[in-house]
Amino acid sequence: MKWIFDELVAICETGFHYRDKIPPIHYVVNIASNMQIFPPEDWLVASSLPSKFVPSTIQKVLDELSSKNVRIFWESKKFEGCTDSVEPWYGTPYSIEKVTASTIQQWIENAPDKNLHLPKPNIFIPTDLSLKHIQEKVKFPCLLRKSSFSRLWYKPDTMFFTPKAYVRIDFNCPQSNYSPEAETLTDIFTRLLMDYLNEFAYDAQVAGLYYAIRHTDTGFQVIVVGYNHKMSILLETIIGKIKQFEVKPDRFAVIKETVTKDYENFKFQQPYKQALYYCSLLLEDHTWPWSDELEVLPHLEADDLVEFLPRLLSRTFVECYIAGNVEPHEAESMVQHIEDLLFKAPHPISKPLFPSQHLTNRIVKLEKGLKYYYPVEGLNQKNENSALVHYIQVHQDDIKLNVKLQLFALIAKQPAFHQLRSVEQLGYITALLRRNDSGVWGLQFIIQSTAQDPAKLDTRVDAFLQMFESKLHEMTDEEYKGNVNALIGVKLEKHKNLREESAFYLREISDGTLTFDRRELEVAALRDLKKEELVDFFNNYVKVDVPHKKTLSVHVYGCLHSAEYKQAIQEADPPKVCQINNIFSFRRSRPLYGSFKGGLGQMKL
């Protein structure tokens, strides 16, 4: 039993000494909580580090783990009306019953004959926590390796100095999204893959290694993050499971049921989330609606996935990002292993993509001077809330325009909240946010309300912008500089940990913008930005009814405003206003922004 204790010591000590930095407010709350439980000398440690190995104490606890000392908590809707007590805090009805000796004896006699055993030693516990020697200080990710099969972005740790790494492998598979059936089967495949790896998940997680396998717009991705020492074992296990994947009908049925519940529960999401979904569906060139996927799901069986998988992986391109305490040759070795297993084996399951198959996300370009709006009933007509997403499309990624938009959003955010929520009390959920769709930037107002229908909410957004125009002009130079400095302060804030840094760079890679020094460039642009330029930005892109303004509003009507919905879809549109009746006809009728992945981001051989 000593070896189990030693494992726990190794895990706890490593976790304590190499803990990632977290936001200060969370750290303070944790320490304050510890102060109520532990003596002062243990406030920072709490129960993170084990005490001495005392076999007698362990044995004493084990002796108490008997069927005679069991306490069972059983929760079920079936007990409604069968209880005799109510707890005082939440008013939850409950009963307490004593488990009889005869019942316990029956349990003992009928216990399954299982050969219980202690767990095997955890192979994922790191023992080499040394920091790798990096010959040159690499500030940004570099393209370390490329081939017809893959591309490797590499970023050594030059900031956090912990024995950890972050790996993301994106499998870009054209077959993954060519139909609603393909999209849904890819989703089920990724969930099944996670399910099959459960036997490794616990040991890896205990040892500080975490992984996720996710369905993406262009295929699926594998993420592994944690201590670098045993990371390659876990990654090789995952890739091996992908290559030797077998569809188990019993597990397929379980996962299909989970996916079905997830898809069906979409209609019970908050109306503002539905409005955001419709906005994305209107803007993104090639996405399948939730309803199509839900319609095909009942007809999909295990044999469909068996037939689909070879097609899914038949042509793929692997985009890799490896960062942290990893040397270049180790990063290249990880990618080489993936290529050898999938592309270069005696019977390879994958071939490289044709140049015509590389996938991109492209965004609809709205027409200048025209107000588009899409009215739709909420999916759950028992929900009284209506919702509005008022989206103002501004520009495709450009440093100077970026900072103008960001600064305007910073300055207008609090006044918008105050006016629309506090003064007009339109709804509890009220926000002004920046929006970035694959490098296309804009602003969006989000309001959820029972007080007014979405069309009226839309008019209140315009009224706010008209009111805010004067406040923008009246802003003093001192106020302006204060806002600029506040935004600069946000941009100069260092990443707290490897995950945060990786998320920043991965956004550049996934969008294809590859502007890894974005923060430095935007800070420089902010320092040169004049108040007059911000006012000009507002007058050109945001001000109500200006000729260059591009607007899309999504109106989700709750049950309180069903009469207003019926009226909205029948009314004729005034000049410069265009109702969208069909999402897909609209998408097909509009030009698209060019994808950054069509230029620098595209694989060149």
mmCIF file of C-alpha atoms in Angstrom, residues 307-511:
data_model
loop_
_atom_site.group_PDB
_atom_site.id
_atom_site.type_symbol
_atom_site.label_atom_id
_atom_site.label_comp_id
_atom_site.label_asym_id
_atom_site.label_seq_id
_atom_site.Cartn_x
_atom_site.Cartn_y
_atom_site.Cartn_z
ATOM 1 C CA GLU A 307 -19.569 2.892 -43.620
ATOM 2 C CA PHE A 308 -18.849 6.601 -43.049
ATOM 3 C CA LEU A 309 -15.576 6.425 -41.095
ATOM 4 C CA PRO A 310 -13.301 5.269 -43.936
ATOM 5 C CA ARG A 311 -14.626 8.172 -46.023
ATOM 6 C CA LEU A 312 -14.158 10.651 -43.162
ATOM 7 C CA LEU A 313 -10.457 9.836 -42.802
ATOM 8 C CA SER A 314 -9.762 8.991 -46.446
ATOM 9 C CA ARG A 315 -8.529 12.518 -47.189
ATOM 10 C CA THR A 316 -7.317 14.735 -44.370
ATOM 11 C CA PHE A 317 -4.843 17.462 -43.524
ATOM 12 C CA VAL A 318 -3.414 17.659 -40.013
ATOM 13 C CA GLU A 319 -2.807 21.143 -38.557
ATOM 14 C CA CYS A 320 -0.687 20.929 -35.384
ATOM 15 C CA TYR A 321 0.136 23.430 -32.672
ATOM 16 C CA ILE A 322 2.670 22.362 -30.019
ATOM 17 C CA ALA A 323 3.750 24.755 -27.278
ATOM 18 C CA GLY A 324 5.446 24.687 -23.898
ATOM 19 C CA ASN A 325 8.271 22.649 -22.418
ATOM 20 C CA VAL A 326 8.990 20.765 -25.647
ATOM 21 C CA GLU A 327 12.119 20.797 -27.785
ATOM 22 C CA PRO A 328 11.773 21.195 -31.575
ATOM 23 C CA HIS A 329 12.809 17.618 -32.344
ATOM 24 C CA GLU A 330 10.207 16.300 -29.848
ATOM 25 C CA ALA A 331 7.467 18.346 -31.505
ATOM 26 C CA GLU A 332 8.479 17.108 -34.943
ATOM 27 C CA SER A 333 8.580 13.533 -33.631
ATOM 28 C CA MET A 334 4.948 13.787 -32.437
ATOM 29 C CA VAL A 335 3.794 14.928 -35.862
ATOM 30 C CA GLN A 336 5.958 12.358 -37.640
ATOM 31 C CA HIS A 337 4.312 9.628 -35.560
ATOM 32 C CA ILE A 338 0.849 10.791 -36.704
ATOM 33 C CA GLU A 339 1.958 10.815 -40.349
ATOM 34 C CA ASP A 340 3.571 7.367 -40.062
ATOM 35 C CA LEU A 341 0.477 5.859 -38.476
ATOM 36 C CA LEU A 342 -2.217 7.393 -40.705
ATOM 37 C CA PHE A 343 -0.518 8.187 -44.032
ATOM 38 C CA LYS A 344 2.593 6.013 -44.361
ATOM 39 C CA ALA A 345 1.638 2.640 -42.931
ATOM 40 C CA PRO A 346 1.575 -0.400 -45.256
ATOM 41 C CA HIS A 347 -2.207 0.063 -45.520
ATOM 42 C CA PRO A 348 -2.722 3.792 -44.896
ATOM 43 C CA ILE A 349 -6.186 4.970 -43.898
ATOM 44 C CA SER A 350 -5.575 8.562 -45.055
ATOM 45 C CA LYS A 351 -4.282 10.413 -48.085
ATOM 46 C CA PRO A 352 -3.353 14.104 -48.325
ATOM 47 C CA LEU A 353 -5.942 16.616 -49.473
ATOM 48 C CA PHE A 354 -6.103 17.825 -53.040
ATOM 49 C CA PRO A 355 -5.453 21.589 -53.227
ATOM 50 C CA SER A 356 -9.132 22.047 -54.069
ATOM 51 C CA GLN A 357 -10.223 20.368 -50.849
ATOM 52 C CA HIS A 358 -8.662 22.708 -48.272
ATOM 53 C CA LEU A 359 -11.536 24.089 -46.230
ATOM 54 C CA THR A 360 -12.164 27.694 -45.275
ATOM 55 C CA ASN A 361 -14.755 29.562 -43.248
ATOM 56 C CA ARG A 362 -16.174 32.463 -45.219
ATOM 57 C CA ILE A 363 -18.521 35.141 -43.958
ATOM 58 C CA VAL A 364 -21.457 36.831 -45.719
ATOM 59 C CA LYS A 365 -20.812 40.455 -46.673
ATOM 60 C CA LEU A 366 -23.832 42.584 -45.789
ATOM 61 C CA GLU A 367 -24.996 45.323 -48.134
ATOM 62 C CA LYS A 368 -24.127 48.914 -47.217
ATOM 63 C CA GLY A 369 -26.999 51.196 -46.250
ATOM 64 C CA LEU A 370 -29.483 48.316 -45.892
ATOM 65 C CA LYS A 371 -31.026 47.051 -42.636
ATOM 66 C CA TYR A 372 -31.576 43.301 -42.768
ATOM 67 C CA TYR A 373 -33.739 41.642 -40.153
ATOM 68 C CA TYR A 374 -34.781 38.038 -39.551
ATOM 69 C CA PRO A 375 -37.986 37.497 -37.503
ATOM 70 C CA VAL A 376 -38.567 34.039 -36.020
ATOM 71 C CA GLU A 377 -40.623 32.506 -33.232
ATOM 72 C CA GLY A 378 -38.735 31.143 -30.223
ATOM 73 C CA LEU A 379 -38.281 27.377 -30.363
ATOM 74 C CA ASN A 380 -39.859 26.975 -26.924
ATOM 75 C CA GLN A 381 -43.169 28.817 -27.053
ATOM 76 C CA LYS A 382 -43.657 28.385 -23.297
ATOM 77 C CA ASN A 383 -40.813 30.876 -22.774
ATOM 78 C CA GLU A 384 -42.149 34.389 -22.336
ATOM 79 C CA ASN A 385 -38.865 36.103 -23.231
ATOM 80 C CA SER A 386 -38.156 37.624 -26.616
ATOM 81 C CA ALA A 387 -34.618 38.446 -27.750
ATOM 82 C CA LEU A 388 -32.717 40.723 -30.096
ATOM 83 C CA VAL A 389 -29.251 40.487 -31.589
ATOM 84 C CA HIS A 390 -28.507 43.759 -33.403
ATOM 85 C CA TYR A 391 -25.288 43.182 -35.371
ATOM 86 C CA ILE A 392 -23.313 45.962 -37.063
ATOM 87 C CA GLN A 393 -20.754 44.562 -39.521
ATOM 88 C CA VAL A 394 -17.728 46.845 -39.785
ATOM 89 C CA HIS A 395 -14.637 45.459 -41.525
ATOM 90 C CA GLN A 396 -12.306 42.595 -42.261
ATOM 91 C CA ASP A 397 -9.283 42.399 -39.967
ATOM 92 C CA ASP A 398 -7.297 45.649 -40.071
ATOM 93 C CA ILE A 399 -5.197 46.885 -37.135
ATOM 94 C CA LYS A 400 -6.262 50.537 -37.271
ATOM 95 C CA LEU A 401 -9.959 49.746 -37.672
ATOM 96 C CA ASN A 402 -9.714 47.029 -35.008
ATOM 97 C CA VAL A 403 -8.597 49.470 -32.331
ATOM 98 C CA LYS A 404 -11.224 52.041 -33.316
ATOM 99 C CA LEU A 405 -13.941 49.421 -32.957
ATOM 100 C CA GLN A 406 -12.492 48.088 -29.687
ATOM 101 C CA LEU A 407 -12.183 51.564 -28.208
ATOM 102 C CA PHE A 408 -15.730 52.493 -29.222
ATOM 103 C CA ALA A 409 -17.059 49.262 -27.651
ATOM 104 C CA LEU A 410 -15.147 50.004 -24.436
ATOM 105 C CA ILE A 411 -16.501 53.562 -24.221
ATOM 106 C CA ALA A 412 -20.103 52.664 -25.151
ATOM 107 C CA LYS A 413 -20.447 49.414 -23.165
ATOM 108 C CA GLN A 414 -21.354 50.878 -19.767
ATOM 109 C CA PRO A 415 -23.624 53.687 -21.106
ATOM 110 C CA ALA A 416 -25.506 51.094 -23.222
ATOM 111 C CA PHE A 417 -26.020 48.861 -20.193
ATOM 112 C CA HIS A 418 -27.112 51.813 -18.055
ATOM 113 C CA GLN A 419 -29.577 53.212 -20.593
ATOM 114 C CA LEU A 420 -31.099 49.990 -21.952
ATOM 115 C CA ARG A 421 -31.169 47.975 -18.736
ATOM 116 C CA SER A 422 -31.121 50.346 -15.756
ATOM 117 C CA VAL A 423 -33.095 53.321 -17.174
ATOM 118 C CA GLU A 424 -35.419 51.711 -19.725
ATOM 119 C CA GLN A 425 -35.454 48.311 -17.944
ATOM 120 C CA LEU A 426 -35.809 46.439 -21.207
ATOM 121 C CA GLY A 427 -34.450 43.195 -19.795
ATOM 122 C CA TYR A 428 -32.066 41.552 -17.346
ATOM 123 C CA ILE A 429 -29.756 40.382 -20.155
ATOM 124 C CA THR A 430 -28.421 43.484 -21.931
ATOM 125 C CA ALA A 431 -24.960 43.779 -23.461
ATOM 126 C CA LEU A 432 -22.840 45.536 -26.085
ATOM 127 C CA LEU A 433 -20.003 43.335 -27.321
ATOM 128 C CA ARG A 434 -17.430 43.107 -30.090
ATOM 129 C CA ARG A 435 -17.874 40.261 -32.550
ATOM 130 C CA ASN A 436 -15.255 38.460 -34.634
ATOM 131 C CA ASP A 437 -16.321 35.900 -37.235
ATOM 132 C CA SER A 438 -13.255 34.362 -38.912
ATOM 133 C CA GLY A 439 -11.551 37.759 -39.001
ATOM 134 C CA VAL A 440 -14.650 39.802 -39.870
ATOM 135 C CA TRP A 441 -15.204 42.331 -37.075
ATOM 136 C CA GLY A 442 -18.372 43.994 -35.865
ATOM 137 C CA LEU A 443 -20.449 45.128 -32.894
ATOM 138 C CA GLN A 444 -23.521 43.441 -31.450
ATOM 139 C CA PHE A 445 -26.213 44.512 -29.017
ATOM 140 C CA ILE A 446 -27.865 41.613 -27.171
ATOM 141 C CA ILE A 447 -31.153 42.146 -25.309
ATOM 142 C CA GLN A 448 -33.559 39.595 -23.824
ATOM 143 C CA SER A 449 -36.893 40.978 -22.694
ATOM 144 C CA THR A 450 -40.477 40.326 -21.675
ATOM 145 C CA ALA A 451 -41.180 44.074 -21.630
ATOM 146 C CA GLN A 452 -41.046 44.733 -25.390
ATOM 147 C CA ASP A 453 -41.067 42.736 -28.609
ATOM 148 C CA PRO A 454 -37.802 42.455 -30.631
ATOM 149 C CA ALA A 455 -38.777 45.060 -33.241
ATOM 150 C CA LYS A 456 -39.308 47.662 -30.502
ATOM 151 C CA LEU A 457 -36.048 46.605 -28.851
ATOM 152 C CA ASP A 458 -34.358 47.294 -32.196
ATOM 153 C CA THR A 459 -35.714 50.843 -32.214
ATOM 154 C CA ARG A 460 -34.376 51.365 -28.680
ATOM 155 C CA VAL A 461 -30.873 50.377 -29.851
ATOM 156 C CA ASP A 462 -31.061 53.022 -32.597
ATOM 157 C CA ALA A 463 -32.358 55.544 -30.055
ATOM 158 C CA PHE A 464 -29.399 54.791 -27.790
ATOM 159 C CA LEU A 465 -26.918 55.300 -30.645
ATOM 160 C CA GLN A 466 -28.534 58.639 -31.509
ATOM 161 C CA MET A 467 -28.310 59.709 -27.869
ATOM 162 C CA PHE A 468 -24.743 58.442 -27.496
ATOM 163 C CA GLU A 469 -23.563 60.418 -30.525
ATOM 164 C CA SER A 470 -23.715 63.679 -28.553
ATOM 165 C CA LYS A 471 -21.913 62.092 -25.589
ATOM 166 C CA LEU A 472 -19.125 60.973 -27.900
ATOM 167 C CA HIS A 473 -18.691 64.522 -29.206
ATOM 168 C CA GLU A 474 -18.808 65.949 -25.675
ATOM 169 C CA MET A 475 -16.127 63.591 -24.315
ATOM 170 C CA THR A 476 -13.163 65.586 -22.973
ATOM 171 C CA ASP A 477 -9.581 64.911 -24.045
ATOM 172 C CA GLU A 478 -8.852 63.677 -20.528
ATOM 173 C CA GLU A 479 -11.734 61.178 -20.652
ATOM 174 C CA TYR A 480 -10.632 60.042 -24.093
ATOM 175 C CA LYS A 481 -7.027 59.456 -22.957
ATOM 176 C CA GLY A 482 -8.291 57.592 -19.895
ATOM 177 C CA ASN A 483 -10.251 55.186 -22.102
ATOM 178 C CA VAL A 484 -7.300 54.709 -24.468
ATOM 179 C CA ASN A 485 -4.993 53.926 -21.543
ATOM 180 C CA ALA A 486 -7.529 51.501 -20.087
ATOM 181 C CA LEU A 487 -7.647 49.558 -23.377
ATOM 182 C CA ILE A 488 -3.839 49.629 -23.655
ATOM 183 C CA GLY A 489 -3.655 48.261 -20.098
ATOM 184 C CA VAL A 490 -5.870 45.321 -21.063
ATOM 185 C CA LYS A 491 -3.707 44.557 -24.102
ATOM 186 C CA LEU A 492 -0.428 44.773 -22.170
ATOM 187 C CA GLU A 493 -1.643 42.341 -19.511
ATOM 188 C CA LYS A 494 0.494 39.212 -19.740
ATOM 189 C CA HIS A 495 -1.002 35.796 -20.373
ATOM 190 C CA LYS A 496 -1.425 34.003 -17.039
ATOM 191 C CA ASN A 497 -0.668 30.477 -18.193
ATOM 192 C CA LEU A 498 0.138 28.299 -21.195
ATOM 193 C CA ARG A 499 -3.517 27.609 -22.016
ATOM 194 C CA GLU A 500 -4.310 31.317 -22.199
ATOM 195 C CA GLU A 501 -1.293 32.035 -24.404
ATOM 196 C CA SER A 502 -2.097 29.094 -26.678
ATOM 197 C CA ALA A 503 -5.735 30.177 -27.073
ATOM 198 C CA PHE A 504 -4.543 33.594 -28.306
ATOM 199 C CA TYR A 505 -2.178 32.182 -30.942
ATOM 200 C CA LEU A 506 -4.557 29.414 -31.994
ATOM 201 C CA ARG A 507 -7.212 32.012 -32.863
ATOM 202 C CA GLU A 508 -4.738 33.572 -35.302
ATOM 203 C CA ILE A 509 -4.034 30.172 -36.850
ATOM 204 C CA SER A 510 -7.674 29.057 -37.096
ATOM 205 C CA ASP A 511 -8.741 32.407 -38.627
#
